[in-house]
Amino acid sequence: MNTNLGQLFITGGWVMWPLLVFSVLSWAVILERIYTYFTLRPKLAEIATSLIQSLRSGDSTTARQICMAGKPQISDVFINALETKRPRELAERMTERSRVRLMGNLKRNLWILGTIGSASPFVGLLGTVVGIVRAFHDMAEKGAGGFSVVAGGISEALIATAAGLVVAIVALITYNIFVTTANQTINGVKLATEELLDLAYSNSLNS
């Protein structure tokens, strides 16, 4: 039996259209987040390492130059830890606010994946119910049973169920991966900024 994806899509009934929209949205978010993580995370780690090395050697000027040379969304996370002219408590609060903004950037649009992962099985289940109803309707209309009578409705039900599960599985797996990645990135940034604060204020006291 040769059945292509187009035929399966049509056989699955009208619920395949919202599932198609969910799938397109999921992959749009997935690809955008992959690009963000693969470009942002290495830059954060690179700048954090350079700043710590500069402050350990007592070179605060170079540290500021490194920080200011980065993109705003990256440099803003670290710059407040280098400004030792303000009280440390204020610097810590400003640094924490920068980390919160970075977390918002890292988790942007992940709610879409979470929502799709939760809703897709129910949309597929709706398609299952519609297919079963159609099967029984065909039986009642033709006044006879048998596989040939109910095959269309059963096919619609099974295809909708499978499609909903596939969309949900992809969305939930990537959602969990991205949330874990975002949390790990923020934890690394938190450790780096705390060390930067210690080094920066220690250097200011010794100067």
XYZ file of N, CA, C and O in Angstrom:
828
model
N 0.852 -1.206 0.000
C 0.000 0.000 0.000
C 0.880 1.245 0.000
O 1.686 1.453 0.905
N 0.794 2.053 -1.033
C 1.600 3.257 -1.148
C 0.772 4.464 -0.711
O -0.177 4.852 -1.394
N 1.139 5.012 0.423
C 0.424 6.172 0.956
C 1.433 7.264 1.268
O 2.331 7.063 2.088
N 1.329 8.411 0.618
C 2.258 9.497 0.880
C 1.733 10.379 2.003
O 0.615 10.210 2.487
N 2.558 11.338 2.412
C 2.197 12.199 3.535
C 0.966 13.045 3.232
O 0.157 13.318 4.120
N 0.849 13.465 1.981
C -0.319 14.260 1.609
C -1.618 13.500 1.791
O -2.612 14.039 2.304
N -1.599 12.222 1.382
C -2.795 11.407 1.546
C -3.110 11.172 3.025
O -4.271 11.202 3.443
N -2.064 10.935 3.822
C -2.272 10.756 5.261
C -2.849 12.016 5.882
O -3.734 11.948 6.743
N -2.324 13.173 5.443
C -2.810 14.442 5.977
C -4.293 14.620 5.686
O -5.077 15.000 6.563
N -4.687 14.335 4.457
C -6.094 14.497 4.075
C -6.978 13.496 4.811
O -8.072 13.829 5.296
N -6.474 12.271 4.953
C -7.250 11.235 5.634
C -7.453 11.572 7.106
O -8.470 11.212 7.704
N -6.506 12.287 7.703
C -6.588 12.607 9.123
C -7.692 13.573 9.492
O -7.992 13.744 10.675
N -8.292 14.198 8.515
C -9.417 15.085 8.795
C -8.994 16.516 9.090
O -7.823 16.884 9.020
N -9.978 17.324 9.471
C -9.742 18.767 9.635
C -8.805 19.084 10.800
O -8.157 20.138 10.808
N -8.711 18.195 11.805
C -7.838 18.494 12.946
C -6.371 18.501 12.544
O -5.513 18.985 13.305
N -6.049 17.969 11.366
C -4.658 17.988 10.913
C -4.184 19.413 10.625
O -2.982 19.699 10.711
N -5.104 20.308 10.312
C -4.706 21.691 10.010
C -4.178 22.423 11.247
O -3.098 23.024 11.184
N -4.885 22.408 12.379
C -4.280 23.025 13.559
C -2.992 22.337 13.997
O -2.056 22.995 14.464
N -2.908 21.021 13.804
C -1.667 20.325 14.147
C -0.528 20.746 13.221
O 0.630 20.843 13.654
N -0.856 21.011 11.963
C 0.159 21.517 11.031
C 0.654 22.892 11.473
O 1.860 23.167 11.452
N -0.282 23.752 11.889
C 0.104 25.076 12.396
C 0.986 24.931 13.630
O 2.008 25.613 13.770
N 0.605 24.042 14.540
C 1.412 23.798 15.740
C 2.819 23.341 15.368
O 3.808 23.765 15.969
N 2.906 22.447 14.385
C 4.208 21.923 13.980
C 5.095 23.017 13.391
O 6.284 23.114 13.717
N 4.512 23.856 12.538
C 5.282 24.950 11.929
C 5.769 25.928 13.009
O 6.933 26.351 13.012
N 4.885 26.272 13.947
C 5.275 27.169 15.041
C 6.382 26.554 15.887
O 7.343 27.230 16.274
N 6.254 25.264 16.170
C 7.265 24.579 16.977
C 8.639 24.655 16.327
O 9.629 25.017 16.966
N 8.690 24.325 15.039
C 9.982 24.317 14.361
C 10.548 25.723 14.187
O 11.775 25.909 14.201
N 9.681 26.708 14.049
C 10.168 28.088 13.980
C 10.853 28.480 15.286
O 11.946 29.058 15.288
N 10.220 28.142 16.418
C 10.812 28.440 17.723
C 12.070 27.613 17.947
O 13.084 28.124 18.433
N 12.038 26.343 17.581
C 13.188 25.460 17.780
C 14.410 25.981 17.038
O 15.508 26.094 17.605
N 14.258 26.315 15.769
C 15.391 26.784 14.972
C 15.913 28.129 15.472
O 17.128 28.360 15.522
N 14.981 29.019 15.870
C 15.405 30.322 16.385
C 16.161 30.189 17.695
O 17.180 30.847 17.920
N 15.699 29.298 18.580
C 16.372 29.088 19.870
C 17.723 28.407 19.694
O 18.692 28.733 20.401
N 17.811 27.470 18.759
C 19.104 26.817 18.498
C 20.121 27.853 18.047
O 21.269 27.864 18.513
N 19.714 28.733 17.141
C 20.623 29.782 16.675
C 21.047 30.686 17.825
O 22.228 31.030 17.971
N 20.084 31.067 18.675
C 20.397 31.945 19.810
C 21.382 31.290 20.762
O 22.378 31.900 21.170
N 21.139 30.037 21.120
C 22.008 29.370 22.092
C 23.399 29.115 21.527
O 24.394 29.241 22.241
N 23.480 28.764 20.257
C 24.782 28.471 19.663
C 25.610 29.726 19.418
O 26.829 29.638 19.240
N 24.972 30.890 19.380
C 25.726 32.135 19.204
C 25.960 32.863 20.531
O 27.035 33.414 20.762
N 24.949 32.848 21.415
C 25.033 33.620 22.654
C 25.867 32.929 23.730
O 26.696 33.574 24.390
N 25.674 31.639 23.931
C 26.365 30.940 25.019
C 27.884 30.982 24.887
O 28.582 31.286 25.856
N 28.454 30.694 23.708
C 29.920 30.772 23.600
C 30.461 32.176 23.858
O 31.535 32.333 24.456
N 29.716 33.200 23.412
C 30.160 34.575 23.638
C 30.160 34.916 25.121
O 31.091 35.564 25.634
N 29.119 34.500 25.825
C 29.063 34.749 27.266
C 30.232 34.087 27.983
O 30.878 34.704 28.833
N 30.500 32.829 27.638
C 31.601 32.107 28.280
C 32.949 32.738 27.944
O 33.818 32.880 28.813
N 33.108 33.159 26.698
C 34.381 33.754 26.263
C 34.642 35.074 26.989
O 35.750 35.318 27.494
N 33.640 35.949 27.045
C 33.813 37.242 27.703
C 34.017 37.068 29.200
O 34.861 37.741 29.808
N 33.263 36.159 29.812
C 33.414 35.929 31.248
C 34.829 35.471 31.575
O 35.452 35.953 32.536
N 35.365 34.551 30.783
C 36.728 34.060 31.012
C 37.753 35.178 30.847
O 38.673 35.324 31.664
N 37.596 35.989 29.800
C 38.538 37.094 29.557
C 38.486 38.126 30.683
O 39.528 38.625 31.127
N 37.271 38.439 31.148
C 37.139 39.420 32.221
C 37.778 38.924 33.518
O 38.478 39.672 34.208
N 37.537 37.677 33.850
C 38.106 37.118 35.082
C 39.621 37.099 35.013
O 40.311 37.453 35.989
N 40.169 36.723 33.861
C 41.628 36.710 33.710
C 42.211 38.108 33.840
O 43.260 38.299 34.478
N 41.523 39.096 33.260
C 42.026 40.474 33.341
C 42.005 40.989 34.772
O 42.964 41.611 35.239
N 40.914 40.722 35.499
C 40.817 41.206 36.868
C 41.775 40.463 37.795
O 42.290 41.041 38.753
N 42.023 39.199 37.526
C 42.988 38.459 38.340
C 44.401 39.026 38.196
O 45.203 38.967 39.130
N 44.676 39.575 37.014
C 45.975 40.201 36.794
C 45.980 41.669 37.225
O 46.996 42.361 37.080
N 44.828 42.151 37.725
C 44.746 43.522 38.212
C 44.527 44.566 37.137
O 44.664 45.766 37.400
N 44.162 44.140 35.928
C 43.989 45.063 34.811
C 42.506 45.383 34.630
O 41.824 44.803 33.780
N 41.986 46.321 35.411
C 40.570 46.679 35.339
C 40.230 47.424 34.056
O 39.118 47.310 33.532
N 41.178 48.204 33.533
C 40.939 48.971 32.307
C 40.675 48.045 31.129
O 39.723 48.250 30.356
N 41.509 47.027 30.980
C 41.318 46.061 29.894
C 40.002 45.320 30.057
O 39.304 45.046 29.078
N 39.653 45.001 31.300
C 38.388 44.309 31.554
C 37.216 45.144 31.071
O 36.277 44.622 30.447
N 37.237 46.453 31.345
C 36.150 47.323 30.891
C 36.112 47.404 29.369
O 35.046 47.423 28.757
N 37.283 47.453 28.743
C 37.344 47.517 27.283
C 36.775 46.247 26.656
O 36.051 46.298 25.661
N 37.098 45.098 27.250
C 36.565 43.822 26.753
C 35.053 43.808 26.872
O 34.338 43.389 25.953
N 34.576 44.280 27.986
C 33.133 44.266 28.241
C 32.391 45.200 27.293
O 31.360 44.831 26.719
N 32.911 46.391 27.086
C 32.245 47.370 26.240
C 32.303 46.991 24.770
O 31.483 47.450 23.972
N 33.255 46.139 24.392
C 33.372 45.735 22.994
C 32.330 44.707 22.595
O 32.082 44.484 21.405
N 31.694 44.066 23.576
C 30.690 43.048 23.277
C 29.337 43.653 22.948
O 29.104 44.850 23.101
N 28.441 42.804 22.487
C 27.081 43.250 22.199
C 26.385 43.660 23.489
O 26.662 43.093 24.550
N 25.459 44.626 23.428
C 24.802 45.118 24.644
C 24.161 44.019 25.485
O 24.260 44.039 26.705
N 23.492 43.060 24.851
C 22.818 42.016 25.615
C 23.803 41.129 26.363
O 23.433 40.461 27.325
N 25.074 41.140 25.921
C 26.112 40.372 26.610
C 26.864 41.252 27.596
O 27.054 40.887 28.760
N 27.305 42.433 27.157
C 28.100 43.306 28.018
C 27.305 43.814 29.213
O 27.865 43.998 30.305
N 25.991 44.011 29.040
C 25.176 44.513 30.146
C 25.167 43.572 31.341
O 24.978 43.999 32.483
N 25.371 42.285 31.093
C 25.363 41.308 32.181
C 26.568 41.488 33.090
O 26.494 41.268 34.298
N 27.691 41.925 32.510
C 28.938 41.980 33.265
C 29.364 43.392 33.674
O 30.109 43.550 34.643
N 28.908 44.415 32.950
C 29.449 45.753 33.158
C 29.183 46.273 34.564
O 30.035 46.969 35.151
N 28.028 45.936 35.129
C 27.706 46.451 36.460
C 28.614 45.875 37.540
O 28.788 46.492 38.596
N 29.176 44.698 37.278
C 30.086 44.095 38.255
C 31.446 44.775 38.259
O 32.226 44.602 39.204
N 31.730 45.568 37.234
C 33.040 46.218 37.129
C 33.030 47.655 37.650
O 34.090 48.245 37.851
N 31.828 48.214 37.860
C 31.727 49.603 38.304
C 31.842 49.658 39.826
O 30.841 49.568 40.542
N 33.046 49.788 40.317
C 33.289 49.725 41.762
C 33.101 51.064 42.472
O 33.298 51.146 43.689
N 32.721 52.120 41.741
C 32.519 53.418 42.386
C 31.211 53.469 43.171
O 31.054 54.307 44.053
N 30.285 52.598 42.846
C 29.017 52.532 43.577
C 29.125 51.475 44.682
O 29.985 50.599 44.620
N 28.247 51.539 45.700
C 28.268 50.525 46.765
C 28.072 49.126 46.197
O 27.346 48.940 45.222
N 28.712 48.154 46.827
C 28.638 46.792 46.296
C 27.206 46.261 46.283
O 26.816 45.542 45.355
N 26.421 46.604 47.303
C 25.039 46.123 47.344
C 24.260 46.594 46.119
O 23.464 45.848 45.540
N 24.494 47.842 45.709
C 23.815 48.368 44.532
C 24.303 47.654 43.280
O 23.505 47.317 42.391
N 25.615 47.425 43.198
C 26.171 46.712 42.043
C 25.596 45.305 41.944
O 25.304 44.817 40.852
N 25.422 44.643 43.077
C 24.855 43.295 43.073
C 23.418 43.303 42.588
O 23.010 42.423 41.816
N 22.634 44.303 43.032
C 21.241 44.380 42.592
C 21.153 44.660 41.095
O 20.324 44.068 40.384
N 21.984 45.552 40.600
C 21.971 45.872 39.169
C 22.431 44.682 38.336
O 21.881 44.416 37.256
N 23.413 43.952 38.848
C 23.878 42.754 38.145
C 22.790 41.696 38.112
O 22.596 41.016 37.088
N 22.067 41.549 39.209
C 20.977 40.572 39.259
C 19.874 40.932 38.268
O 19.311 40.049 37.595
N 19.557 42.212 38.144
C 18.541 42.630 37.177
C 18.999 42.312 35.751
O 18.187 41.908 34.912
N 20.285 42.477 35.485
C 20.804 42.138 34.155
C 20.679 40.646 33.892
O 20.368 40.226 32.765
N 20.930 39.831 34.929
C 20.785 38.385 34.761
C 19.334 38.001 34.492
O 19.044 37.094 33.704
N 18.403 38.677 35.155
C 16.981 38.399 34.930
C 16.591 38.737 33.495
O 15.846 37.992 32.841
N 17.102 39.861 32.987
C 16.818 40.221 31.593
C 17.406 39.192 30.640
O 16.787 38.839 29.630
N 18.604 38.713 30.949
C 19.223 37.692 30.101
C 18.398 36.409 30.133
O 18.216 35.758 29.093
N 17.910 36.038 31.309
C 17.067 34.847 31.419
C 15.817 34.989 30.553
O 15.388 34.044 29.886
N 15.226 36.190 30.559
C 14.061 36.426 29.711
C 14.388 36.247 28.242
O 13.580 35.712 27.474
N 15.579 36.676 27.841
C 16.011 36.508 26.454
C 16.233 35.040 26.117
O 15.847 34.564 25.048
N 16.846 34.298 27.045
C 17.133 32.882 26.797
C 15.853 32.040 26.737
O 15.798 31.045 26.016
N 14.840 32.431 27.502
C 13.602 31.652 27.545
C 12.499 32.237 26.667
O 11.348 31.781 26.726
N 12.842 33.190 25.838
C 11.841 33.831 24.986
C 11.183 32.807 24.053
O 11.863 31.977 23.439
N 9.873 32.856 23.992
C 9.052 32.009 23.113
C 9.001 30.539 23.521
O 8.337 29.741 22.841
N 9.675 30.168 24.618
C 9.594 28.769 25.031
C 8.183 28.403 25.496
O 7.806 27.228 25.464
N 7.421 29.390 25.935
C 6.033 29.111 26.331
C 5.232 28.544 25.169
O 4.281 27.774 25.374
N 5.621 28.914 23.942
C 4.924 28.384 22.768
C 5.112 26.872 22.677
O 4.163 26.115 22.451
N 6.359 26.428 22.884
C 6.629 24.988 22.848
C 5.888 24.266 23.964
O 5.346 23.175 23.767
N 5.882 24.864 25.164
C 5.185 24.245 26.281
C 3.688 24.121 26.023
O 3.074 23.088 26.321
N 3.114 25.179 25.454
C 1.679 25.160 25.165
C 1.341 24.137 24.085
O 0.367 23.371 24.212
N 2.153 24.109 23.029
C 1.907 23.150 21.944
C 2.086 21.719 22.446
O 1.305 20.823 22.101
N 3.110 21.509 23.264
C 3.331 20.174 23.799
C 2.173 19.689 24.657
O 1.878 18.490 24.697
N 1.533 20.610 25.347
C 0.395 20.242 26.197
C -0.902 20.099 25.411
O -1.737 19.230 25.712
N -1.083 20.946 24.396
C -2.364 20.985 23.682
C -2.469 19.970 22.545
O -3.572 19.490 22.253
N -1.347 19.641 21.920
C -1.393 18.776 20.731
C -2.035 17.413 20.978
O -2.833 16.945 20.147
N -1.731 16.723 22.093
C -2.399 15.436 22.307
C -3.917 15.567 22.398
O -4.650 14.670 21.957
N -4.385 16.667 22.967
C -5.828 16.856 23.085
C -6.462 17.144 21.727
O -7.595 16.716 21.456
N -5.747 17.872 20.878
C -6.248 18.090 19.521
C -6.297 16.757 18.775
O -7.261 16.457 18.057
N -5.241 15.943 18.942
C -5.263 14.619 18.339
C -6.383 13.758 18.877
O -7.030 13.007 18.127
N -6.633 13.873 20.188
C -7.743 13.123 20.786
C -9.081 13.582 20.223
O -9.995 12.757 20.006
N -9.203 14.878 19.974
C -10.422 15.379 19.347
C -10.606 14.739 17.977
O -11.720 14.336 17.603
N -9.512 14.627 17.227
C -9.588 13.963 15.931
C -9.975 12.501 16.063
O -10.699 11.953 15.212
N -9.489 11.864 17.136
C -9.872 10.474 17.393
C -11.373 10.348 17.597
O -12.033 9.470 17.032
N -11.920 11.226 18.426
C -13.361 11.196 18.702
C -14.154 11.455 17.429
O -15.153 10.758 17.143
N -13.703 12.440 16.650
C -14.404 12.754 15.404
C -14.378 11.555 14.463
O -15.386 11.206 13.819
N -13.223 10.874 14.389
C -13.129 9.704 13.509
C -14.020 8.571 13.955
O -14.665 7.903 13.123
N -14.078 8.321 15.264
C -14.949 7.258 15.776
C -16.420 7.593 15.527
O -17.221 6.719 15.135
N -16.784 8.842 15.757
C -18.161 9.268 15.483
C -18.500 9.057 14.014
O -19.594 8.579 13.660
N -17.557 9.393 13.166
C -17.785 9.211 11.724
C -17.967 7.730 11.385
O -18.817 7.359 10.567
N -17.173 6.867 12.023
C -17.287 5.433 11.762
C -18.669 4.913 12.139
O -19.313 4.164 11.375
N -19.151 5.308 13.316
C -20.474 4.864 13.740
C -21.581 5.467 12.881
O -22.611 4.829 12.620
N -21.356 6.699 12.442
C -22.340 7.340 11.560
C -22.444 6.579 10.243
O -23.553 6.366 9.713
N -21.299 6.150 9.712
C -21.313 5.381 8.465
C -22.036 4.052 8.642
O -22.769 3.596 7.745
N -21.809 3.423 9.821
C -22.493 2.158 10.090
C -24.006 2.370 10.134
O -24.781 1.600 9.555
N -24.431 3.448 10.829
C -25.862 3.706 10.952
C -26.481 4.075 9.614
O -27.619 3.690 9.293
N -25.731 4.805 8.806
C -26.264 5.274 7.527
C -26.430 4.140 6.526
O -27.406 4.084 5.773
N -25.462 3.198 6.549
C -25.498 2.103 5.584
C -26.220 0.880 6.128
O -26.473 -0.083 5.388
N -26.514 0.911 7.421
C -27.263 -0.187 8.009
C -26.509 -1.493 8.033
O -27.110 -2.562 8.052
N -25.184 -1.410 7.998
C -24.369 -2.631 8.021
C -23.060 -2.336 8.715
O -22.632 -1.188 8.824
N -22.416 -3.370 9.194
C -21.115 -3.218 9.849
C -20.014 -3.713 8.941
O -20.137 -3.747 7.724
N -18.920 -4.104 9.542
C -17.805 -4.597 8.759
C -16.713 -3.562 8.622
O -16.941 -2.346 8.730
N -15.522 -4.046 8.350
C -14.350 -3.165 8.284
C -14.453 -2.143 7.165
O -14.048 -0.999 7.316
N -14.987 -2.560 6.048
C -15.054 -1.651 4.903
C -15.926 -0.434 5.187
O -15.704 0.649 4.641
N -16.913 -0.600 6.063
C -17.816 0.511 6.379
C -17.158 1.505 7.318
O -17.302 2.725 7.155
N -16.427 0.996 8.315
C -15.860 1.871 9.343
C -14.410 2.239 9.085
O -13.803 2.983 9.854
N -13.826 1.727 8.009
C -12.388 1.925 7.767
C -12.018 3.399 7.684
O -10.995 3.832 8.230
N -12.856 4.199 6.999
C -12.536 5.610 6.845
C -12.478 6.337 8.165
O -11.542 7.087 8.443
N -13.476 6.124 9.007
C -13.504 6.790 10.310
C -12.383 6.341 11.217
O -11.772 7.151 11.921
N -12.078 5.037 11.211
C -10.994 4.523 12.050
C -9.649 5.069 11.583
O -8.787 5.440 12.397
N -9.444 5.131 10.287
C -8.197 5.690 9.752
C -8.022 7.141 10.177
O -6.941 7.567 10.593
N -9.083 7.906 10.063
C -9.044 9.311 10.478
C -8.683 9.428 11.953
O -7.852 10.266 12.343
N -9.281 8.567 12.778
C -9.027 8.610 14.221
C -7.567 8.295 14.531
O -6.912 8.994 15.316
N -7.028 7.231 13.924
C -5.662 6.805 14.239
C -4.623 7.809 13.727
O -3.634 8.094 14.404
N -4.846 8.338 12.544
C -3.898 9.307 11.987
C -3.868 10.581 12.813
O -2.794 11.134 13.108
N -5.030 11.076 13.231
C -5.092 12.278 14.059
C -4.399 12.053 15.400
O -3.664 12.924 15.887
N -4.614 10.881 15.983
C -3.961 10.573 17.252
C -2.445 10.559 17.099
O -1.713 11.143 17.911
N -1.953 9.873 16.068
C -0.516 9.779 15.847
C 0.095 11.151 15.588
O 1.163 11.486 16.118
N -0.578 11.960 14.777
C -0.053 13.294 14.460
C 0.027 14.158 15.704
O 1.017 14.866 15.929
N -1.021 14.120 16.527
C -1.000 14.902 17.764
C 0.134 14.487 18.685
O 0.801 15.335 19.297
N 0.380 13.184 18.786
C 1.463 12.701 19.647
C 2.838 13.100 19.116
O 3.729 13.488 19.879
N 3.009 13.015 17.805
C 4.309 13.388 17.221
C 4.618 14.854 17.466
O 5.719 15.224 17.887
N 3.640 15.725 17.210
C 3.841 17.159 17.431
C 4.142 17.439 18.901
O 5.042 18.215 19.244
N 3.406 16.772 19.799
C 3.594 16.989 21.229
C 4.966 16.506 21.689
O 5.640 17.172 22.484
N 5.396 15.341 21.216
C 6.686 14.789 21.631
C 7.833 15.707 21.229
O 8.732 15.998 22.031
N 7.808 16.176 19.996
C 8.872 17.086 19.532
C 8.889 18.366 20.359
O 9.950 18.829 20.801
N 7.710 18.941 20.594
C 7.631 20.202 21.343
C 8.104 20.029 22.781
O 8.864 20.856 23.298
N 7.680 18.956 23.447
C 8.029 18.771 24.860
C 9.511 18.440 25.041
O 10.147 18.927 25.982
N 10.056 17.611 24.167
C 11.478 17.272 24.282
C 12.343 18.514 24.111
O 13.249 18.786 24.900
N 12.071 19.292 23.067
C 12.875 20.490 22.829
C 12.644 21.534 23.915
O 13.577 22.249 24.305
N 11.409 21.632 24.414
C 11.129 22.576 25.507
C 11.999 22.255 26.724
O 12.629 23.152 27.306
N 12.032 20.998 27.113
C 12.831 20.611 28.283
C 14.318 20.827 28.048
O 15.042 21.260 28.952
N 14.787 20.544 26.841
C 16.200 20.767 26.519
C 16.538 22.252 26.616
O 17.561 22.642 27.203
N 15.683 23.095 26.047
C 15.962 24.529 26.036
C 15.888 25.142 27.433
O 16.689 26.013 27.777
N 14.901 24.712 28.235
C 14.800 25.232 29.601
C 16.036 24.845 30.405
O 16.597 25.667 31.147
N 16.485 23.595 30.267
C 17.690 23.153 30.963
C 18.904 23.945 30.499
O 19.737 24.367 31.319
N 19.016 24.160 29.199
C 20.137 24.930 28.654
C 20.128 26.360 29.178
O 21.176 26.902 29.557
N 18.955 26.984 29.211
C 18.840 28.359 29.711
C 19.236 28.431 31.185
O 19.968 29.340 31.597
N 18.759 27.480 31.979
C 19.094 27.480 33.407
C 20.586 27.268 33.635
O 21.187 27.924 34.497
N 21.190 26.368 32.882
C 22.625 26.133 33.006
C 23.420 27.369 32.610
O 24.433 27.705 33.249
N 22.967 28.051 31.562
C 23.657 29.270 31.123
C 23.585 30.348 32.191
O 24.592 30.996 32.498
N 22.414 30.545 32.781
C 22.258 31.560 33.814
C 23.067 31.208 35.051
O 23.669 32.091 35.693
N 23.122 29.937 35.411
C 23.932 29.530 36.556
C 25.406 29.844 36.315
O 26.115 30.312 37.215
N 25.872 29.583 35.090
C 27.254 29.914 34.753
C 27.512 31.406 34.804
O 28.557 31.846 35.303
N 26.563 32.190 34.299
C 26.702 33.646 34.338
C 26.685 34.146 35.777
O 27.445 35.054 36.147
N 25.840 33.557 36.618
C 25.771 33.973 38.019
C 27.098 33.729 38.726
O 27.602 34.599 39.453
N 27.682 32.557 38.525
C 28.978 32.263 39.139
C 30.047 33.233 38.635
O 30.884 33.709 39.416
N 30.010 33.518 37.326
C 31.017 34.417 36.749
C 30.863 35.836 37.286
O 31.860 36.488 37.642
N 29.629 36.345 37.363
C 29.442 37.715 37.844
C 29.765 37.847 39.330
O 30.281 38.878 39.766
N 29.490 36.804 40.109
C 29.853 36.848 41.528
C 31.363 36.888 41.697
O 31.892 37.623 42.544
N 32.075 36.122 40.877
C 33.544 36.159 40.942
C 34.068 37.507 40.468
O 35.032 38.045 41.036
N 33.435 38.066 39.441
C 33.844 39.386 38.956
C 33.650 40.451 40.024
O 34.511 41.333 40.202
N 32.536 40.393 40.732
C 32.294 41.343 41.819
C 33.369 41.232 42.892
O 33.917 42.244 43.359
N 33.700 40.012 43.282
C 34.731 39.805 44.301
C 36.075 40.360 43.846
O 36.763 41.069 44.600
N 36.449 40.047 42.604
C 37.745 40.498 42.072
C 37.773 42.003 41.902
O 38.776 42.667 42.257
N 36.697 42.572 41.350
C 36.661 44.013 41.085
C 36.755 44.818 42.369
O 37.554 45.775 42.473
N 35.991 44.445 43.383
C 36.007 45.208 44.637
C 37.263 44.926 45.458
O 37.730 45.786 46.191
N 37.824 43.747 45.282
C 39.108 43.460 45.942
C 40.205 44.304 45.314
O 41.045 44.873 46.040
N 40.190 44.426 43.993
C 41.207 45.265 43.309
C 41.041 46.737 43.671
O 42.025 47.468 43.821
N 39.769 47.183 43.815
C 39.553 48.604 44.165
C 40.048 48.919 45.570
O 40.512 50.031 45.833
N 39.950 47.957 46.469
C 40.450 48.173 47.838
C 41.960 48.179 47.879
O 42.587 48.899 48.682
N 42.596 47.411 47.010
C 44.051 47.306 47.001
C 44.723 48.424 46.203
O 45.931 48.616 46.314
N 43.924 49.127 45.404
C 44.516 50.177 44.576
C 44.667 51.495 45.334
O 44.027 51.716 46.351
